[in-house]
Short mmCIF file of C-alpha atoms in Angstrom, two decimals:
data_model
loop_
_atom_site.label_atom_id
_atom_site.label_comp_id
_atom_site.label_asym_id
_atom_site.label_seq_id
_atom_site.Cartn_x
_atom_site.Cartn_y
_atom_site.Cartn_z
CA MET A 1 -100.73 105.18 26.34
CA PRO A 2 -103.14 105.88 29.24
CA ASN A 3 -104.57 109.38 29.37
CA GLY A 4 -102.42 111.87 31.27
CA GLN A 5 -99.35 109.61 31.33
CA SER A 6 -96.08 111.20 30.20
CA PRO A 7 -94.35 109.34 27.36
CA GLY A 8 -91.11 109.30 29.31
CA LEU A 9 -87.64 108.60 27.91
CA ALA A 10 -87.01 106.21 25.06
CA PRO A 11 -85.21 103.06 26.28
CA ASP A 12 -82.06 103.97 24.34
CA ASP A 13 -81.92 107.40 26.02
CA ILE A 14 -82.12 106.24 29.63
CA LEU A 15 -78.43 105.44 30.21
CA ALA A 16 -77.30 108.82 28.84
CA ALA A 17 -79.84 110.60 31.07
CA VAL A 18 -78.61 108.70 34.14
CA GLU A 19 -74.97 109.45 33.33
CA LYS A 20 -75.81 113.14 32.86
CA GLU A 21 -77.58 113.40 36.22
CA LEU A 22 -74.87 111.48 38.05
CA ALA A 23 -72.30 113.88 36.62
CA ALA A 24 -74.36 116.98 37.42
CA THR A 25 -75.36 116.09 41.00
CA PRO A 26 -72.94 117.26 43.70
CA PHE A 27 -72.60 114.35 46.12
CA ILE A 28 -72.19 114.45 49.89
CA ASP A 29 -69.39 112.08 50.90
CA ILE A 30 -70.82 110.89 54.20
CA HIS A 31 -67.78 109.06 55.59
CA THR A 32 -64.11 109.92 55.05
CA HIS A 33 -60.90 110.21 57.01
CA LEU A 34 -60.13 113.61 55.49
CA PHE A 35 -59.57 116.75 57.53
CA MET A 36 -60.37 120.43 57.07
CA PRO A 37 -57.34 122.71 56.63
CA SER A 38 -57.44 124.07 60.18
CA LEU A 39 -56.63 120.57 61.48
CA GLY A 40 -53.22 120.93 59.92
CA GLU A 41 -50.99 117.98 59.18
CA LEU A 42 -53.67 115.46 60.13
CA GLY A 43 -54.93 115.90 56.58
CA LEU A 44 -53.07 113.67 54.13
CA TRP A 45 -52.59 114.66 50.49
CA GLY A 46 -50.09 114.41 47.65
CA ILE A 47 -48.42 111.67 45.66
CA ASP A 48 -46.35 110.05 48.43
CA GLN A 49 -49.40 109.70 50.66
CA LEU A 50 -51.46 108.32 47.78
CA ILE A 51 -48.93 105.64 46.98
CA THR A 52 -48.22 104.62 50.59
CA TYR A 53 -51.95 104.19 51.31
CA HIS A 54 -52.37 100.98 53.29
CA TYR A 55 -54.31 99.25 50.51
CA LEU A 56 -51.20 99.49 48.34
CA GLU A 57 -48.93 98.52 51.21
CA ALA A 58 -50.82 95.25 51.64
CA GLU A 59 -50.59 94.65 47.90
CA LEU A 60 -46.84 95.38 47.88
CA PHE A 61 -46.00 92.42 50.10
CA ARG A 62 -47.63 90.05 47.62
CA SER A 63 -45.26 91.19 44.86
CA SER A 64 -42.05 91.94 46.78
CA SER A 65 -39.63 89.89 48.85
CA LEU A 66 -39.21 92.83 51.23
CA THR A 67 -40.49 92.04 54.73
CA PRO A 68 -42.82 94.37 56.63
CA GLU A 69 -40.07 94.96 59.19
CA GLN A 70 -37.71 96.14 56.45
CA TYR A 71 -40.44 98.28 54.88
CA TRP A 72 -41.26 100.18 58.08
CA ARG A 73 -37.65 101.29 58.40
CA LEU A 74 -37.91 103.22 55.13
CA SER A 75 -38.83 106.91 54.86
CA THR A 76 -42.19 107.82 53.32
CA ARG A 77 -40.43 108.83 50.11
CA GLN A 78 -38.52 105.55 49.95
CA LYS A 79 -41.72 103.57 50.58
CA ALA A 80 -43.49 105.41 47.76
CA ASP A 81 -40.60 104.80 45.36
CA LEU A 82 -40.61 101.09 46.21
CA ILE A 83 -44.38 100.73 45.74
CA TRP A 84 -44.29 102.70 42.48
CA ARG A 85 -41.52 100.54 41.07
CA THR A 86 -43.07 97.26 42.22
CA LEU A 87 -46.77 97.78 41.53
CA PHE A 88 -46.73 100.31 38.69
CA MET A 89 -43.54 99.58 36.73
CA GLU A 90 -42.89 95.87 37.29
CA ASN A 91 -46.60 95.00 37.19
CA ALA A 92 -49.64 96.47 35.43
CA PRO A 93 -51.64 98.53 37.97
CA VAL A 94 -54.93 96.68 37.45
CA SER A 95 -56.12 96.48 41.08
CA GLU A 96 -58.67 99.03 42.29
CA ALA A 97 -56.12 100.75 44.55
CA THR A 98 -53.36 101.04 41.96
CA ARG A 99 -55.70 101.97 39.13
CA GLY A 100 -57.06 104.68 41.39
CA VAL A 101 -53.63 106.32 41.60
CA VAL A 102 -53.40 106.21 37.82
CA ALA A 103 -56.79 107.94 37.56
CA VAL A 104 -55.68 110.70 39.94
CA LEU A 105 -52.47 111.35 38.00
CA HIS A 106 -54.43 111.43 34.76
CA ALA A 107 -56.98 113.86 36.23
CA PHE A 108 -54.18 116.34 36.89
CA GLY A 109 -52.54 115.82 33.50
CA LEU A 110 -49.55 114.03 35.01
CA PRO A 111 -47.76 111.10 33.35
CA THR A 112 -49.07 107.71 34.45
CA ASN A 113 -46.15 105.56 33.34
CA SER A 114 -43.06 107.52 34.35
CA SER A 115 -40.13 105.55 35.69
CA ASP A 116 -40.12 107.73 38.81
CA LEU A 117 -42.29 110.21 40.75
CA THR A 118 -40.27 113.38 40.16
CA GLU A 119 -42.85 115.26 38.06
CA ALA A 120 -45.74 114.26 40.30
CA ARG A 121 -43.86 115.36 43.42
CA GLU A 122 -43.06 118.73 41.85
CA PHE A 123 -46.71 119.23 40.92
CA PHE A 124 -48.11 118.51 44.37
CA ALA A 125 -45.38 120.51 46.12
CA ALA A 126 -46.50 123.58 44.13
CA GLN A 127 -50.14 123.38 45.28
CA GLU A 128 -51.73 125.69 47.84
CA LEU A 129 -53.89 123.48 50.04
CA ARG A 130 -57.19 125.39 50.12
CA SER A 131 -57.33 125.96 46.37
CA HIS A 132 -56.17 122.39 45.81
CA ILE A 133 -59.05 121.10 47.94
CA ARG A 134 -61.54 123.08 45.87
CA ARG A 135 -60.08 121.67 42.66
CA VAL A 136 -60.11 118.11 43.99
CA PHE A 137 -63.73 118.40 45.11
CA ASN A 138 -64.69 119.84 41.74
CA LEU A 139 -62.95 116.98 39.92
CA SER A 140 -64.64 114.41 42.15
CA GLY A 141 -68.11 115.94 41.98
CA VAL A 142 -68.58 116.32 45.74
CA SER A 143 -69.79 119.48 47.42
CA GLU A 144 -68.86 118.48 50.96
CA VAL A 145 -67.32 115.63 52.94
CA VAL A 146 -67.84 114.23 56.40
CA MET A 147 -64.71 113.81 58.52
CA THR A 148 -63.76 111.36 61.29
CA ASN A 149 -62.75 113.28 64.43
CA ASP A 150 -61.41 111.62 67.56
CA PRO A 151 -61.65 113.64 70.79
CA LEU A 152 -59.07 111.34 72.42
CA ASP A 153 -56.49 111.63 69.65
CA PRO A 154 -53.51 113.38 71.27
CA GLU A 155 -52.70 115.22 68.04
CA GLU A 156 -56.24 116.23 67.06
CA ALA A 157 -57.91 117.05 70.37
CA PRO A 158 -55.68 120.06 71.27
CA ILE A 159 -56.50 121.73 67.94
CA TRP A 160 -60.23 121.52 68.66
CA GLN A 161 -59.69 122.72 72.22
CA LYS A 162 -57.90 125.81 70.91
CA GLY A 163 -60.77 126.49 68.50
CA ALA A 164 -60.36 124.85 65.07
CA GLU A 165 -61.61 127.06 62.25
CA ALA A 166 -64.73 125.53 60.70
CA ASP A 167 -65.04 124.91 56.97
CA ASP A 168 -68.41 124.60 55.21
CA GLN A 169 -67.06 121.83 52.97
CA PHE A 170 -66.07 119.63 55.93
CA HIS A 171 -68.53 118.28 58.51
CA PRO A 172 -67.25 116.87 61.83
CA VAL A 173 -68.09 113.45 63.23
CA LEU A 174 -67.46 112.46 66.85
CA ARG A 175 -65.59 109.14 66.71
CA LEU A 176 -66.00 106.85 69.72
CA ASP A 177 -63.66 103.92 69.06
CA ARG A 178 -61.21 104.73 71.84
CA ILE A 179 -64.02 105.20 74.34
CA LEU A 180 -66.09 102.15 73.43
CA ASN A 181 -63.51 99.64 72.21
CA ARG A 182 -60.41 100.65 74.15
CA TRP A 183 -61.69 102.04 77.43
CA SER A 184 -58.97 100.36 79.48
CA GLU A 185 -56.30 102.21 77.50
CA HIS A 186 -57.96 105.65 77.47
CA TRP A 187 -60.10 106.23 80.55
CA ARG A 188 -57.20 107.99 82.23
CA VAL A 189 -57.24 110.61 79.49
CA LEU A 190 -60.76 111.57 80.57
CA GLU A 191 -59.67 111.44 84.21
CA SER A 192 -56.78 113.80 83.47
CA GLN A 193 -59.29 116.27 82.02
CA GLY A 194 -61.31 116.34 85.23
CA TYR A 195 -63.89 113.64 84.56
CA ALA A 196 -64.66 111.30 87.46
CA VAL A 197 -64.22 107.97 85.66
CA ASP A 198 -62.53 104.71 86.57
CA ALA A 199 -61.14 101.62 84.87
CA ALA A 200 -64.31 99.59 85.42
CA ALA A 201 -66.64 102.42 84.27
CA THR A 202 -68.47 102.33 87.62
CA GLY A 203 -69.67 105.07 89.97
CA GLN A 204 -70.03 108.37 88.14
CA SER A 205 -68.33 107.10 84.98
CA ILE A 206 -71.47 106.82 82.85
CA ALA A 207 -72.69 110.30 83.76
CA GLU A 208 -69.21 111.69 83.22
CA VAL A 209 -68.91 110.13 79.78
CA ARG A 210 -72.23 111.74 78.88
CA ARG A 211 -70.86 115.06 80.11
CA PHE A 212 -67.70 114.53 78.05
CA LEU A 213 -69.77 113.84 74.93
CA ALA A 214 -71.94 116.90 75.54
CA VAL A 215 -68.84 119.10 75.80
CA TRP A 216 -67.38 117.73 72.60
CA CYS A 217 -70.66 117.93 70.70
CA ALA A 218 -70.88 121.61 71.62
CA ARG A 219 -67.28 122.06 70.50
CA MET A 220 -67.39 120.09 67.23
CA ARG A 221 -71.08 120.26 66.27
CA PRO A 222 -70.91 116.77 64.70
CA VAL A 223 -73.39 115.54 62.12
CA TYR A 224 -73.30 112.12 63.78
CA MET A 225 -71.33 109.99 66.23
CA ALA A 226 -69.56 106.88 64.98
CA VAL A 227 -67.81 103.68 65.98
CA SER A 228 -66.25 100.75 64.16
CA LEU A 229 -67.08 97.42 65.75
CA PRO A 230 -65.70 93.88 65.50
CA ASP A 231 -67.48 90.98 63.89
CA THR A 232 -68.13 89.68 67.43
CA PHE A 233 -70.25 92.71 68.41
CA GLN A 234 -73.39 91.87 70.37
CA TYR A 235 -76.19 94.03 71.75
CA PRO A 236 -77.10 94.08 74.53
CA GLU A 237 -73.72 93.11 75.89
CA GLU A 238 -72.52 92.63 79.47
CA SER A 239 -69.32 94.58 79.09
CA ILE A 240 -67.92 98.05 79.59
CA ARG A 241 -68.59 98.78 75.92
CA GLY A 242 -72.16 97.54 76.24
CA ARG A 243 -72.89 99.75 79.24
CA LEU A 244 -71.21 102.83 77.79
CA LEU A 245 -73.10 102.38 74.54
CA ALA A 246 -76.51 101.83 76.14
CA GLU A 247 -76.28 104.27 79.03
CA ALA A 248 -74.03 107.05 77.74
CA VAL A 249 -73.72 107.13 73.95
CA LEU A 250 -77.31 106.40 72.89
CA PRO A 251 -78.83 108.88 75.37
CA ALA A 252 -76.27 111.48 74.26
CA CYS A 253 -77.21 110.96 70.60
CA ARG A 254 -80.89 111.45 71.46
CA GLU A 255 -80.15 114.60 73.45
CA VAL A 256 -78.08 116.17 70.69
CA GLY A 257 -80.35 114.85 67.94
CA VAL A 258 -77.73 113.07 65.84
CA PRO A 259 -77.52 109.51 64.48
CA LEU A 260 -75.00 106.91 65.58
CA SER A 261 -73.00 105.28 62.80
CA LEU A 262 -72.26 101.59 63.39
CA MET A 263 -69.61 100.10 61.10
CA ILE A 264 -69.58 96.40 61.92
CA GLY A 265 -67.36 93.50 60.91
CA VAL A 266 -63.71 94.39 61.50
CA ARG A 267 -61.31 91.70 62.67
CA TYR A 268 -58.59 93.81 64.16
CA GLN A 269 -54.93 93.07 63.42
CA VAL A 270 -55.15 89.59 61.95
CA ASN A 271 -51.58 90.34 60.81
CA PRO A 272 -50.08 92.93 63.16
CA ALA A 273 -46.88 93.14 61.11
CA LEU A 274 -48.83 95.03 58.45
CA ARG A 275 -49.99 97.71 60.95
CA LEU A 276 -52.91 99.69 59.45
CA ALA A 277 -53.10 97.20 56.58
CA GLY A 278 -53.33 94.28 59.00
CA ASP A 279 -57.08 94.29 59.75
CA GLY A 280 -59.43 91.69 58.28
CA ALA A 281 -63.16 91.15 57.83
CA GLY A 282 -65.61 88.80 59.53
CA LYS A 283 -69.28 87.92 59.31
CA ALA A 284 -71.25 89.49 62.15
CA ASP A 285 -74.38 88.42 64.02
CA LEU A 286 -76.79 91.14 62.89
CA ARG A 287 -79.29 90.29 65.58
CA ALA A 288 -77.33 92.98 67.43
CA LEU A 289 -78.86 95.50 64.97
CA GLU A 290 -82.31 94.04 65.49
CA HIS A 291 -82.00 94.50 69.24
CA ILE A 292 -80.49 97.97 69.20
CA CYS A 293 -83.03 99.34 66.69
CA ALA A 294 -85.99 97.75 68.46
CA GLN A 295 -84.92 98.80 71.96
CA HIS A 296 -84.04 102.37 70.97
CA PRO A 297 -86.70 103.61 68.52
CA GLY A 298 -85.82 107.19 69.44
CA ASN A 299 -82.30 106.76 68.04
CA ARG A 300 -81.25 106.76 64.40
CA PHE A 301 -78.54 104.41 63.12
CA LEU A 302 -76.38 104.72 60.03
CA VAL A 303 -75.15 101.18 59.35
CA SER A 304 -72.46 99.65 57.18
CA VAL A 305 -71.32 96.03 57.46
CA LEU A 306 -67.97 94.77 56.20
CA SER A 307 -68.83 91.20 55.27
CA ARG A 308 -70.39 90.48 51.89
CA GLU A 309 -72.36 87.68 53.54
CA ASN A 310 -74.16 90.15 55.84
CA GLN A 311 -75.54 92.39 53.08
CA HIS A 312 -78.86 90.66 52.41
CA GLU A 313 -79.64 90.41 56.12
CA LEU A 314 -78.88 94.13 56.49
CA CYS A 315 -81.46 94.90 53.79
CA VAL A 316 -84.04 92.73 55.55
CA TYR A 317 -83.50 94.56 58.83
CA ALA A 318 -83.68 97.94 57.07
CA ARG A 319 -87.15 96.95 55.83
CA LYS A 320 -88.19 96.36 59.45
CA PHE A 321 -86.64 99.39 61.10
CA ALA A 322 -87.06 102.88 59.63
CA ASN A 323 -84.55 104.18 62.19
CA MET A 324 -81.79 102.31 60.33
CA MET A 325 -80.09 103.72 57.21
CA PRO A 326 -77.78 101.33 55.30
CA PHE A 327 -74.88 103.14 53.69
CA GLY A 328 -71.95 102.45 51.47
CA CYS A 329 -69.85 99.51 50.35
CA TRP A 330 -67.09 99.73 52.88
CA TRP A 331 -63.38 98.92 52.67
CA PHE A 332 -62.94 95.41 51.20
CA LEU A 333 -66.38 95.68 49.57
CA ASN A 334 -65.47 98.75 47.51
CA ASN A 335 -64.80 96.85 44.29
CA PRO A 336 -67.09 97.26 41.25
CA SER A 337 -68.17 93.62 41.08
CA ILE A 338 -69.27 93.64 44.72
CA VAL A 339 -70.66 97.19 44.62
CA GLU A 340 -72.85 96.15 41.68
CA GLU A 341 -74.23 93.16 43.56
CA ILE A 342 -74.91 95.06 46.79
CA THR A 343 -76.44 98.09 45.08
CA CYS A 344 -78.77 95.97 42.93
CA GLU A 345 -79.89 94.07 46.01
CA ARG A 346 -80.58 97.28 47.92
CA LEU A 347 -82.51 98.87 45.05
CA GLU A 348 -84.62 95.73 44.71
CA MET A 349 -85.41 95.57 48.44
CA LEU A 350 -85.30 99.20 49.59
CA GLY A 351 -86.05 101.30 46.53
CA THR A 352 -84.07 104.53 46.87
CA SER A 353 -84.22 104.64 50.69
CA PHE A 354 -80.50 104.02 51.31
CA ILE A 355 -77.14 105.73 50.74
CA PRO A 356 -75.24 103.86 48.02
CA GLN A 357 -71.69 104.85 48.75
CA HIS A 358 -69.10 106.85 50.65
CA SER A 359 -65.42 107.15 49.75
CA ASP A 360 -63.77 106.24 53.07
CA ALA A 361 -60.88 108.30 51.66
CA ARG A 362 -57.81 108.76 53.84
CA VAL A 363 -55.90 110.82 51.29
CA LEU A 364 -57.53 113.89 49.76
CA GLU A 365 -57.08 113.04 46.09
CA GLN A 366 -58.61 109.59 46.52
CA VAL A 367 -62.08 111.11 46.26
CA ILE A 368 -61.38 111.75 42.57
CA TYR A 369 -61.10 108.11 41.61
CA LYS A 370 -63.43 106.69 44.23
CA TRP A 371 -66.36 108.84 43.09
CA ARG A 372 -65.49 108.36 39.43
CA ASN A 373 -65.68 104.62 40.03
CA THR A 374 -69.02 104.99 41.82
CA ARG A 375 -70.59 106.98 39.00
CA ARG A 376 -69.25 104.59 36.38
CA THR A 377 -70.47 101.52 38.28
CA LEU A 378 -73.89 102.86 39.24
CA ALA A 379 -74.89 104.34 35.87
CA PRO A 380 -75.72 101.01 34.16
CA ILE A 381 -77.28 99.64 37.36
CA LEU A 382 -79.72 102.53 37.67
CA ALA A 383 -80.35 102.64 33.93
CA ASN A 384 -81.26 98.96 33.91
CA LYS A 385 -83.74 99.42 36.76
CA TYR A 386 -85.38 102.30 34.89
CA ARG A 387 -85.53 100.28 31.66
CA LEU A 388 -87.24 97.43 33.46
CA LEU A 389 -89.69 99.89 35.01
CA ALA A 390 -90.52 101.31 31.59
CA GLU A 391 -90.96 97.82 30.14
CA ASP A 392 -93.41 97.04 32.92
CA GLY A 393 -95.55 100.04 32.03
CA ARG A 394 -94.29 103.04 34.06
CA PRO A 395 -92.58 105.63 31.83
CA VAL A 396 -89.40 107.16 33.30
CA THR A 397 -88.67 110.86 32.95
CA ARG A 398 -85.54 112.94 33.47
CA THR A 399 -87.27 114.45 36.49
CA ASP A 400 -87.63 110.97 37.99
CA ILE A 401 -83.94 110.28 37.48
CA GLN A 402 -82.81 113.63 38.84
CA ARG A 403 -85.01 113.26 41.94
CA ASP A 404 -83.81 109.74 42.69
CA ILE A 405 -80.11 110.48 42.27
CA THR A 406 -80.40 113.56 44.46
CA ARG A 407 -82.15 111.48 47.10
CA LEU A 408 -79.58 108.70 47.01
CA PHE A 409 -76.49 110.90 47.17
CA ARG A 410 -77.72 113.91 49.15
CA GLY A 411 -81.29 113.87 50.39
CA ASN A 412 -81.24 110.62 52.34
CA PHE A 413 -78.28 111.72 54.41
CA GLU A 414 -79.59 115.25 54.93
CA ALA A 415 -82.97 113.95 56.07
CA PHE A 416 -81.55 111.19 58.27
CA ALA A 417 -78.88 113.32 59.93
CA GLY A 418 -81.44 116.09 60.48
CA SER A 419 -80.60 119.72 61.07
CA ALA A 420 -76.99 118.87 61.90
CA ALA A 421 -76.31 118.03 58.23
CA HIS A 422 -77.50 121.49 57.15
CA VAL A 423 -75.27 123.47 59.53
#
């Protein structure tokens, strides 16, 4: 062995070391749809919400003769009972979404094969929310989560305007979908609040949207701004969205010093009868990312793309633009076989300069199984990369592994989001 070179870990010890560090490192969940307690009933939790999650609703209609129209007439409790009976009793819960519910029940010591949900409902009804959140985060191995907060949501906005109590475990994000994608439906909300905007986003509209964003950034203190975009997204774009993005949102992000998260590839409501479960995925033209990163070097972009076919191109662009941070395996991609492929590709092309995953959780307890799955899937991937490195002559130490895992699941986001992520 060359002089001064540490012997490193034995090949047979690498996997155990990776598993230990993955278990010991508190992750930052950089994108969820969870809410801090002060936002009240916006936060979803408990067994009925877990089972009526839209992933399971979509799955239900493949195993039941019930129509969506009949389903929507049921109460939440009735929906949960139907899904439990159909997907968990009449079929083995082998899909990612159903197996996730099983993992949550098991984590709390609840039966996973009961004929009904009585015991689970009694358990969750007895929980006090704040202590339950702490327990869930502890079980999932996350120290903090990043929310999705919409200043034009008629239920959420008034709570912020009255002064929502902050929580160190929950970081706000200023969501822009209604402004950028649905301006025609929502510009009057801004107008009603005293902003001089119009349907065509002309006149003072751009300046007023920037003023609106400045007000809400001061109110929320977001760690980034965010928007989901269709597979048809282009940049630059001769449209209201294109002008608002270029002339209002990007300057506002620079002024406040936060990244913009672009989540690209949604095909909205390909089956409207399924409601939230009715969206699909499409391959996007990622030259839009090339243009936006090149034209706005002073902005930082967190990027996730929904199509599997876009993943390699995303890695190539990330190698060209340091102001882009790929993150997560989003939505339909969050399955171990696809996560393995995407993560291996990113490690091979980007080293550890990306964020491997986020939960995208809509129901509190989902973070338990989503992060368990991530740790279980990533452990052999990382271990294999380290074994190959050792075989090629570079010993791998526990310090190496600890540093890399901390960077992947904490440091990259903290550095990229800047001071806002440390508030």
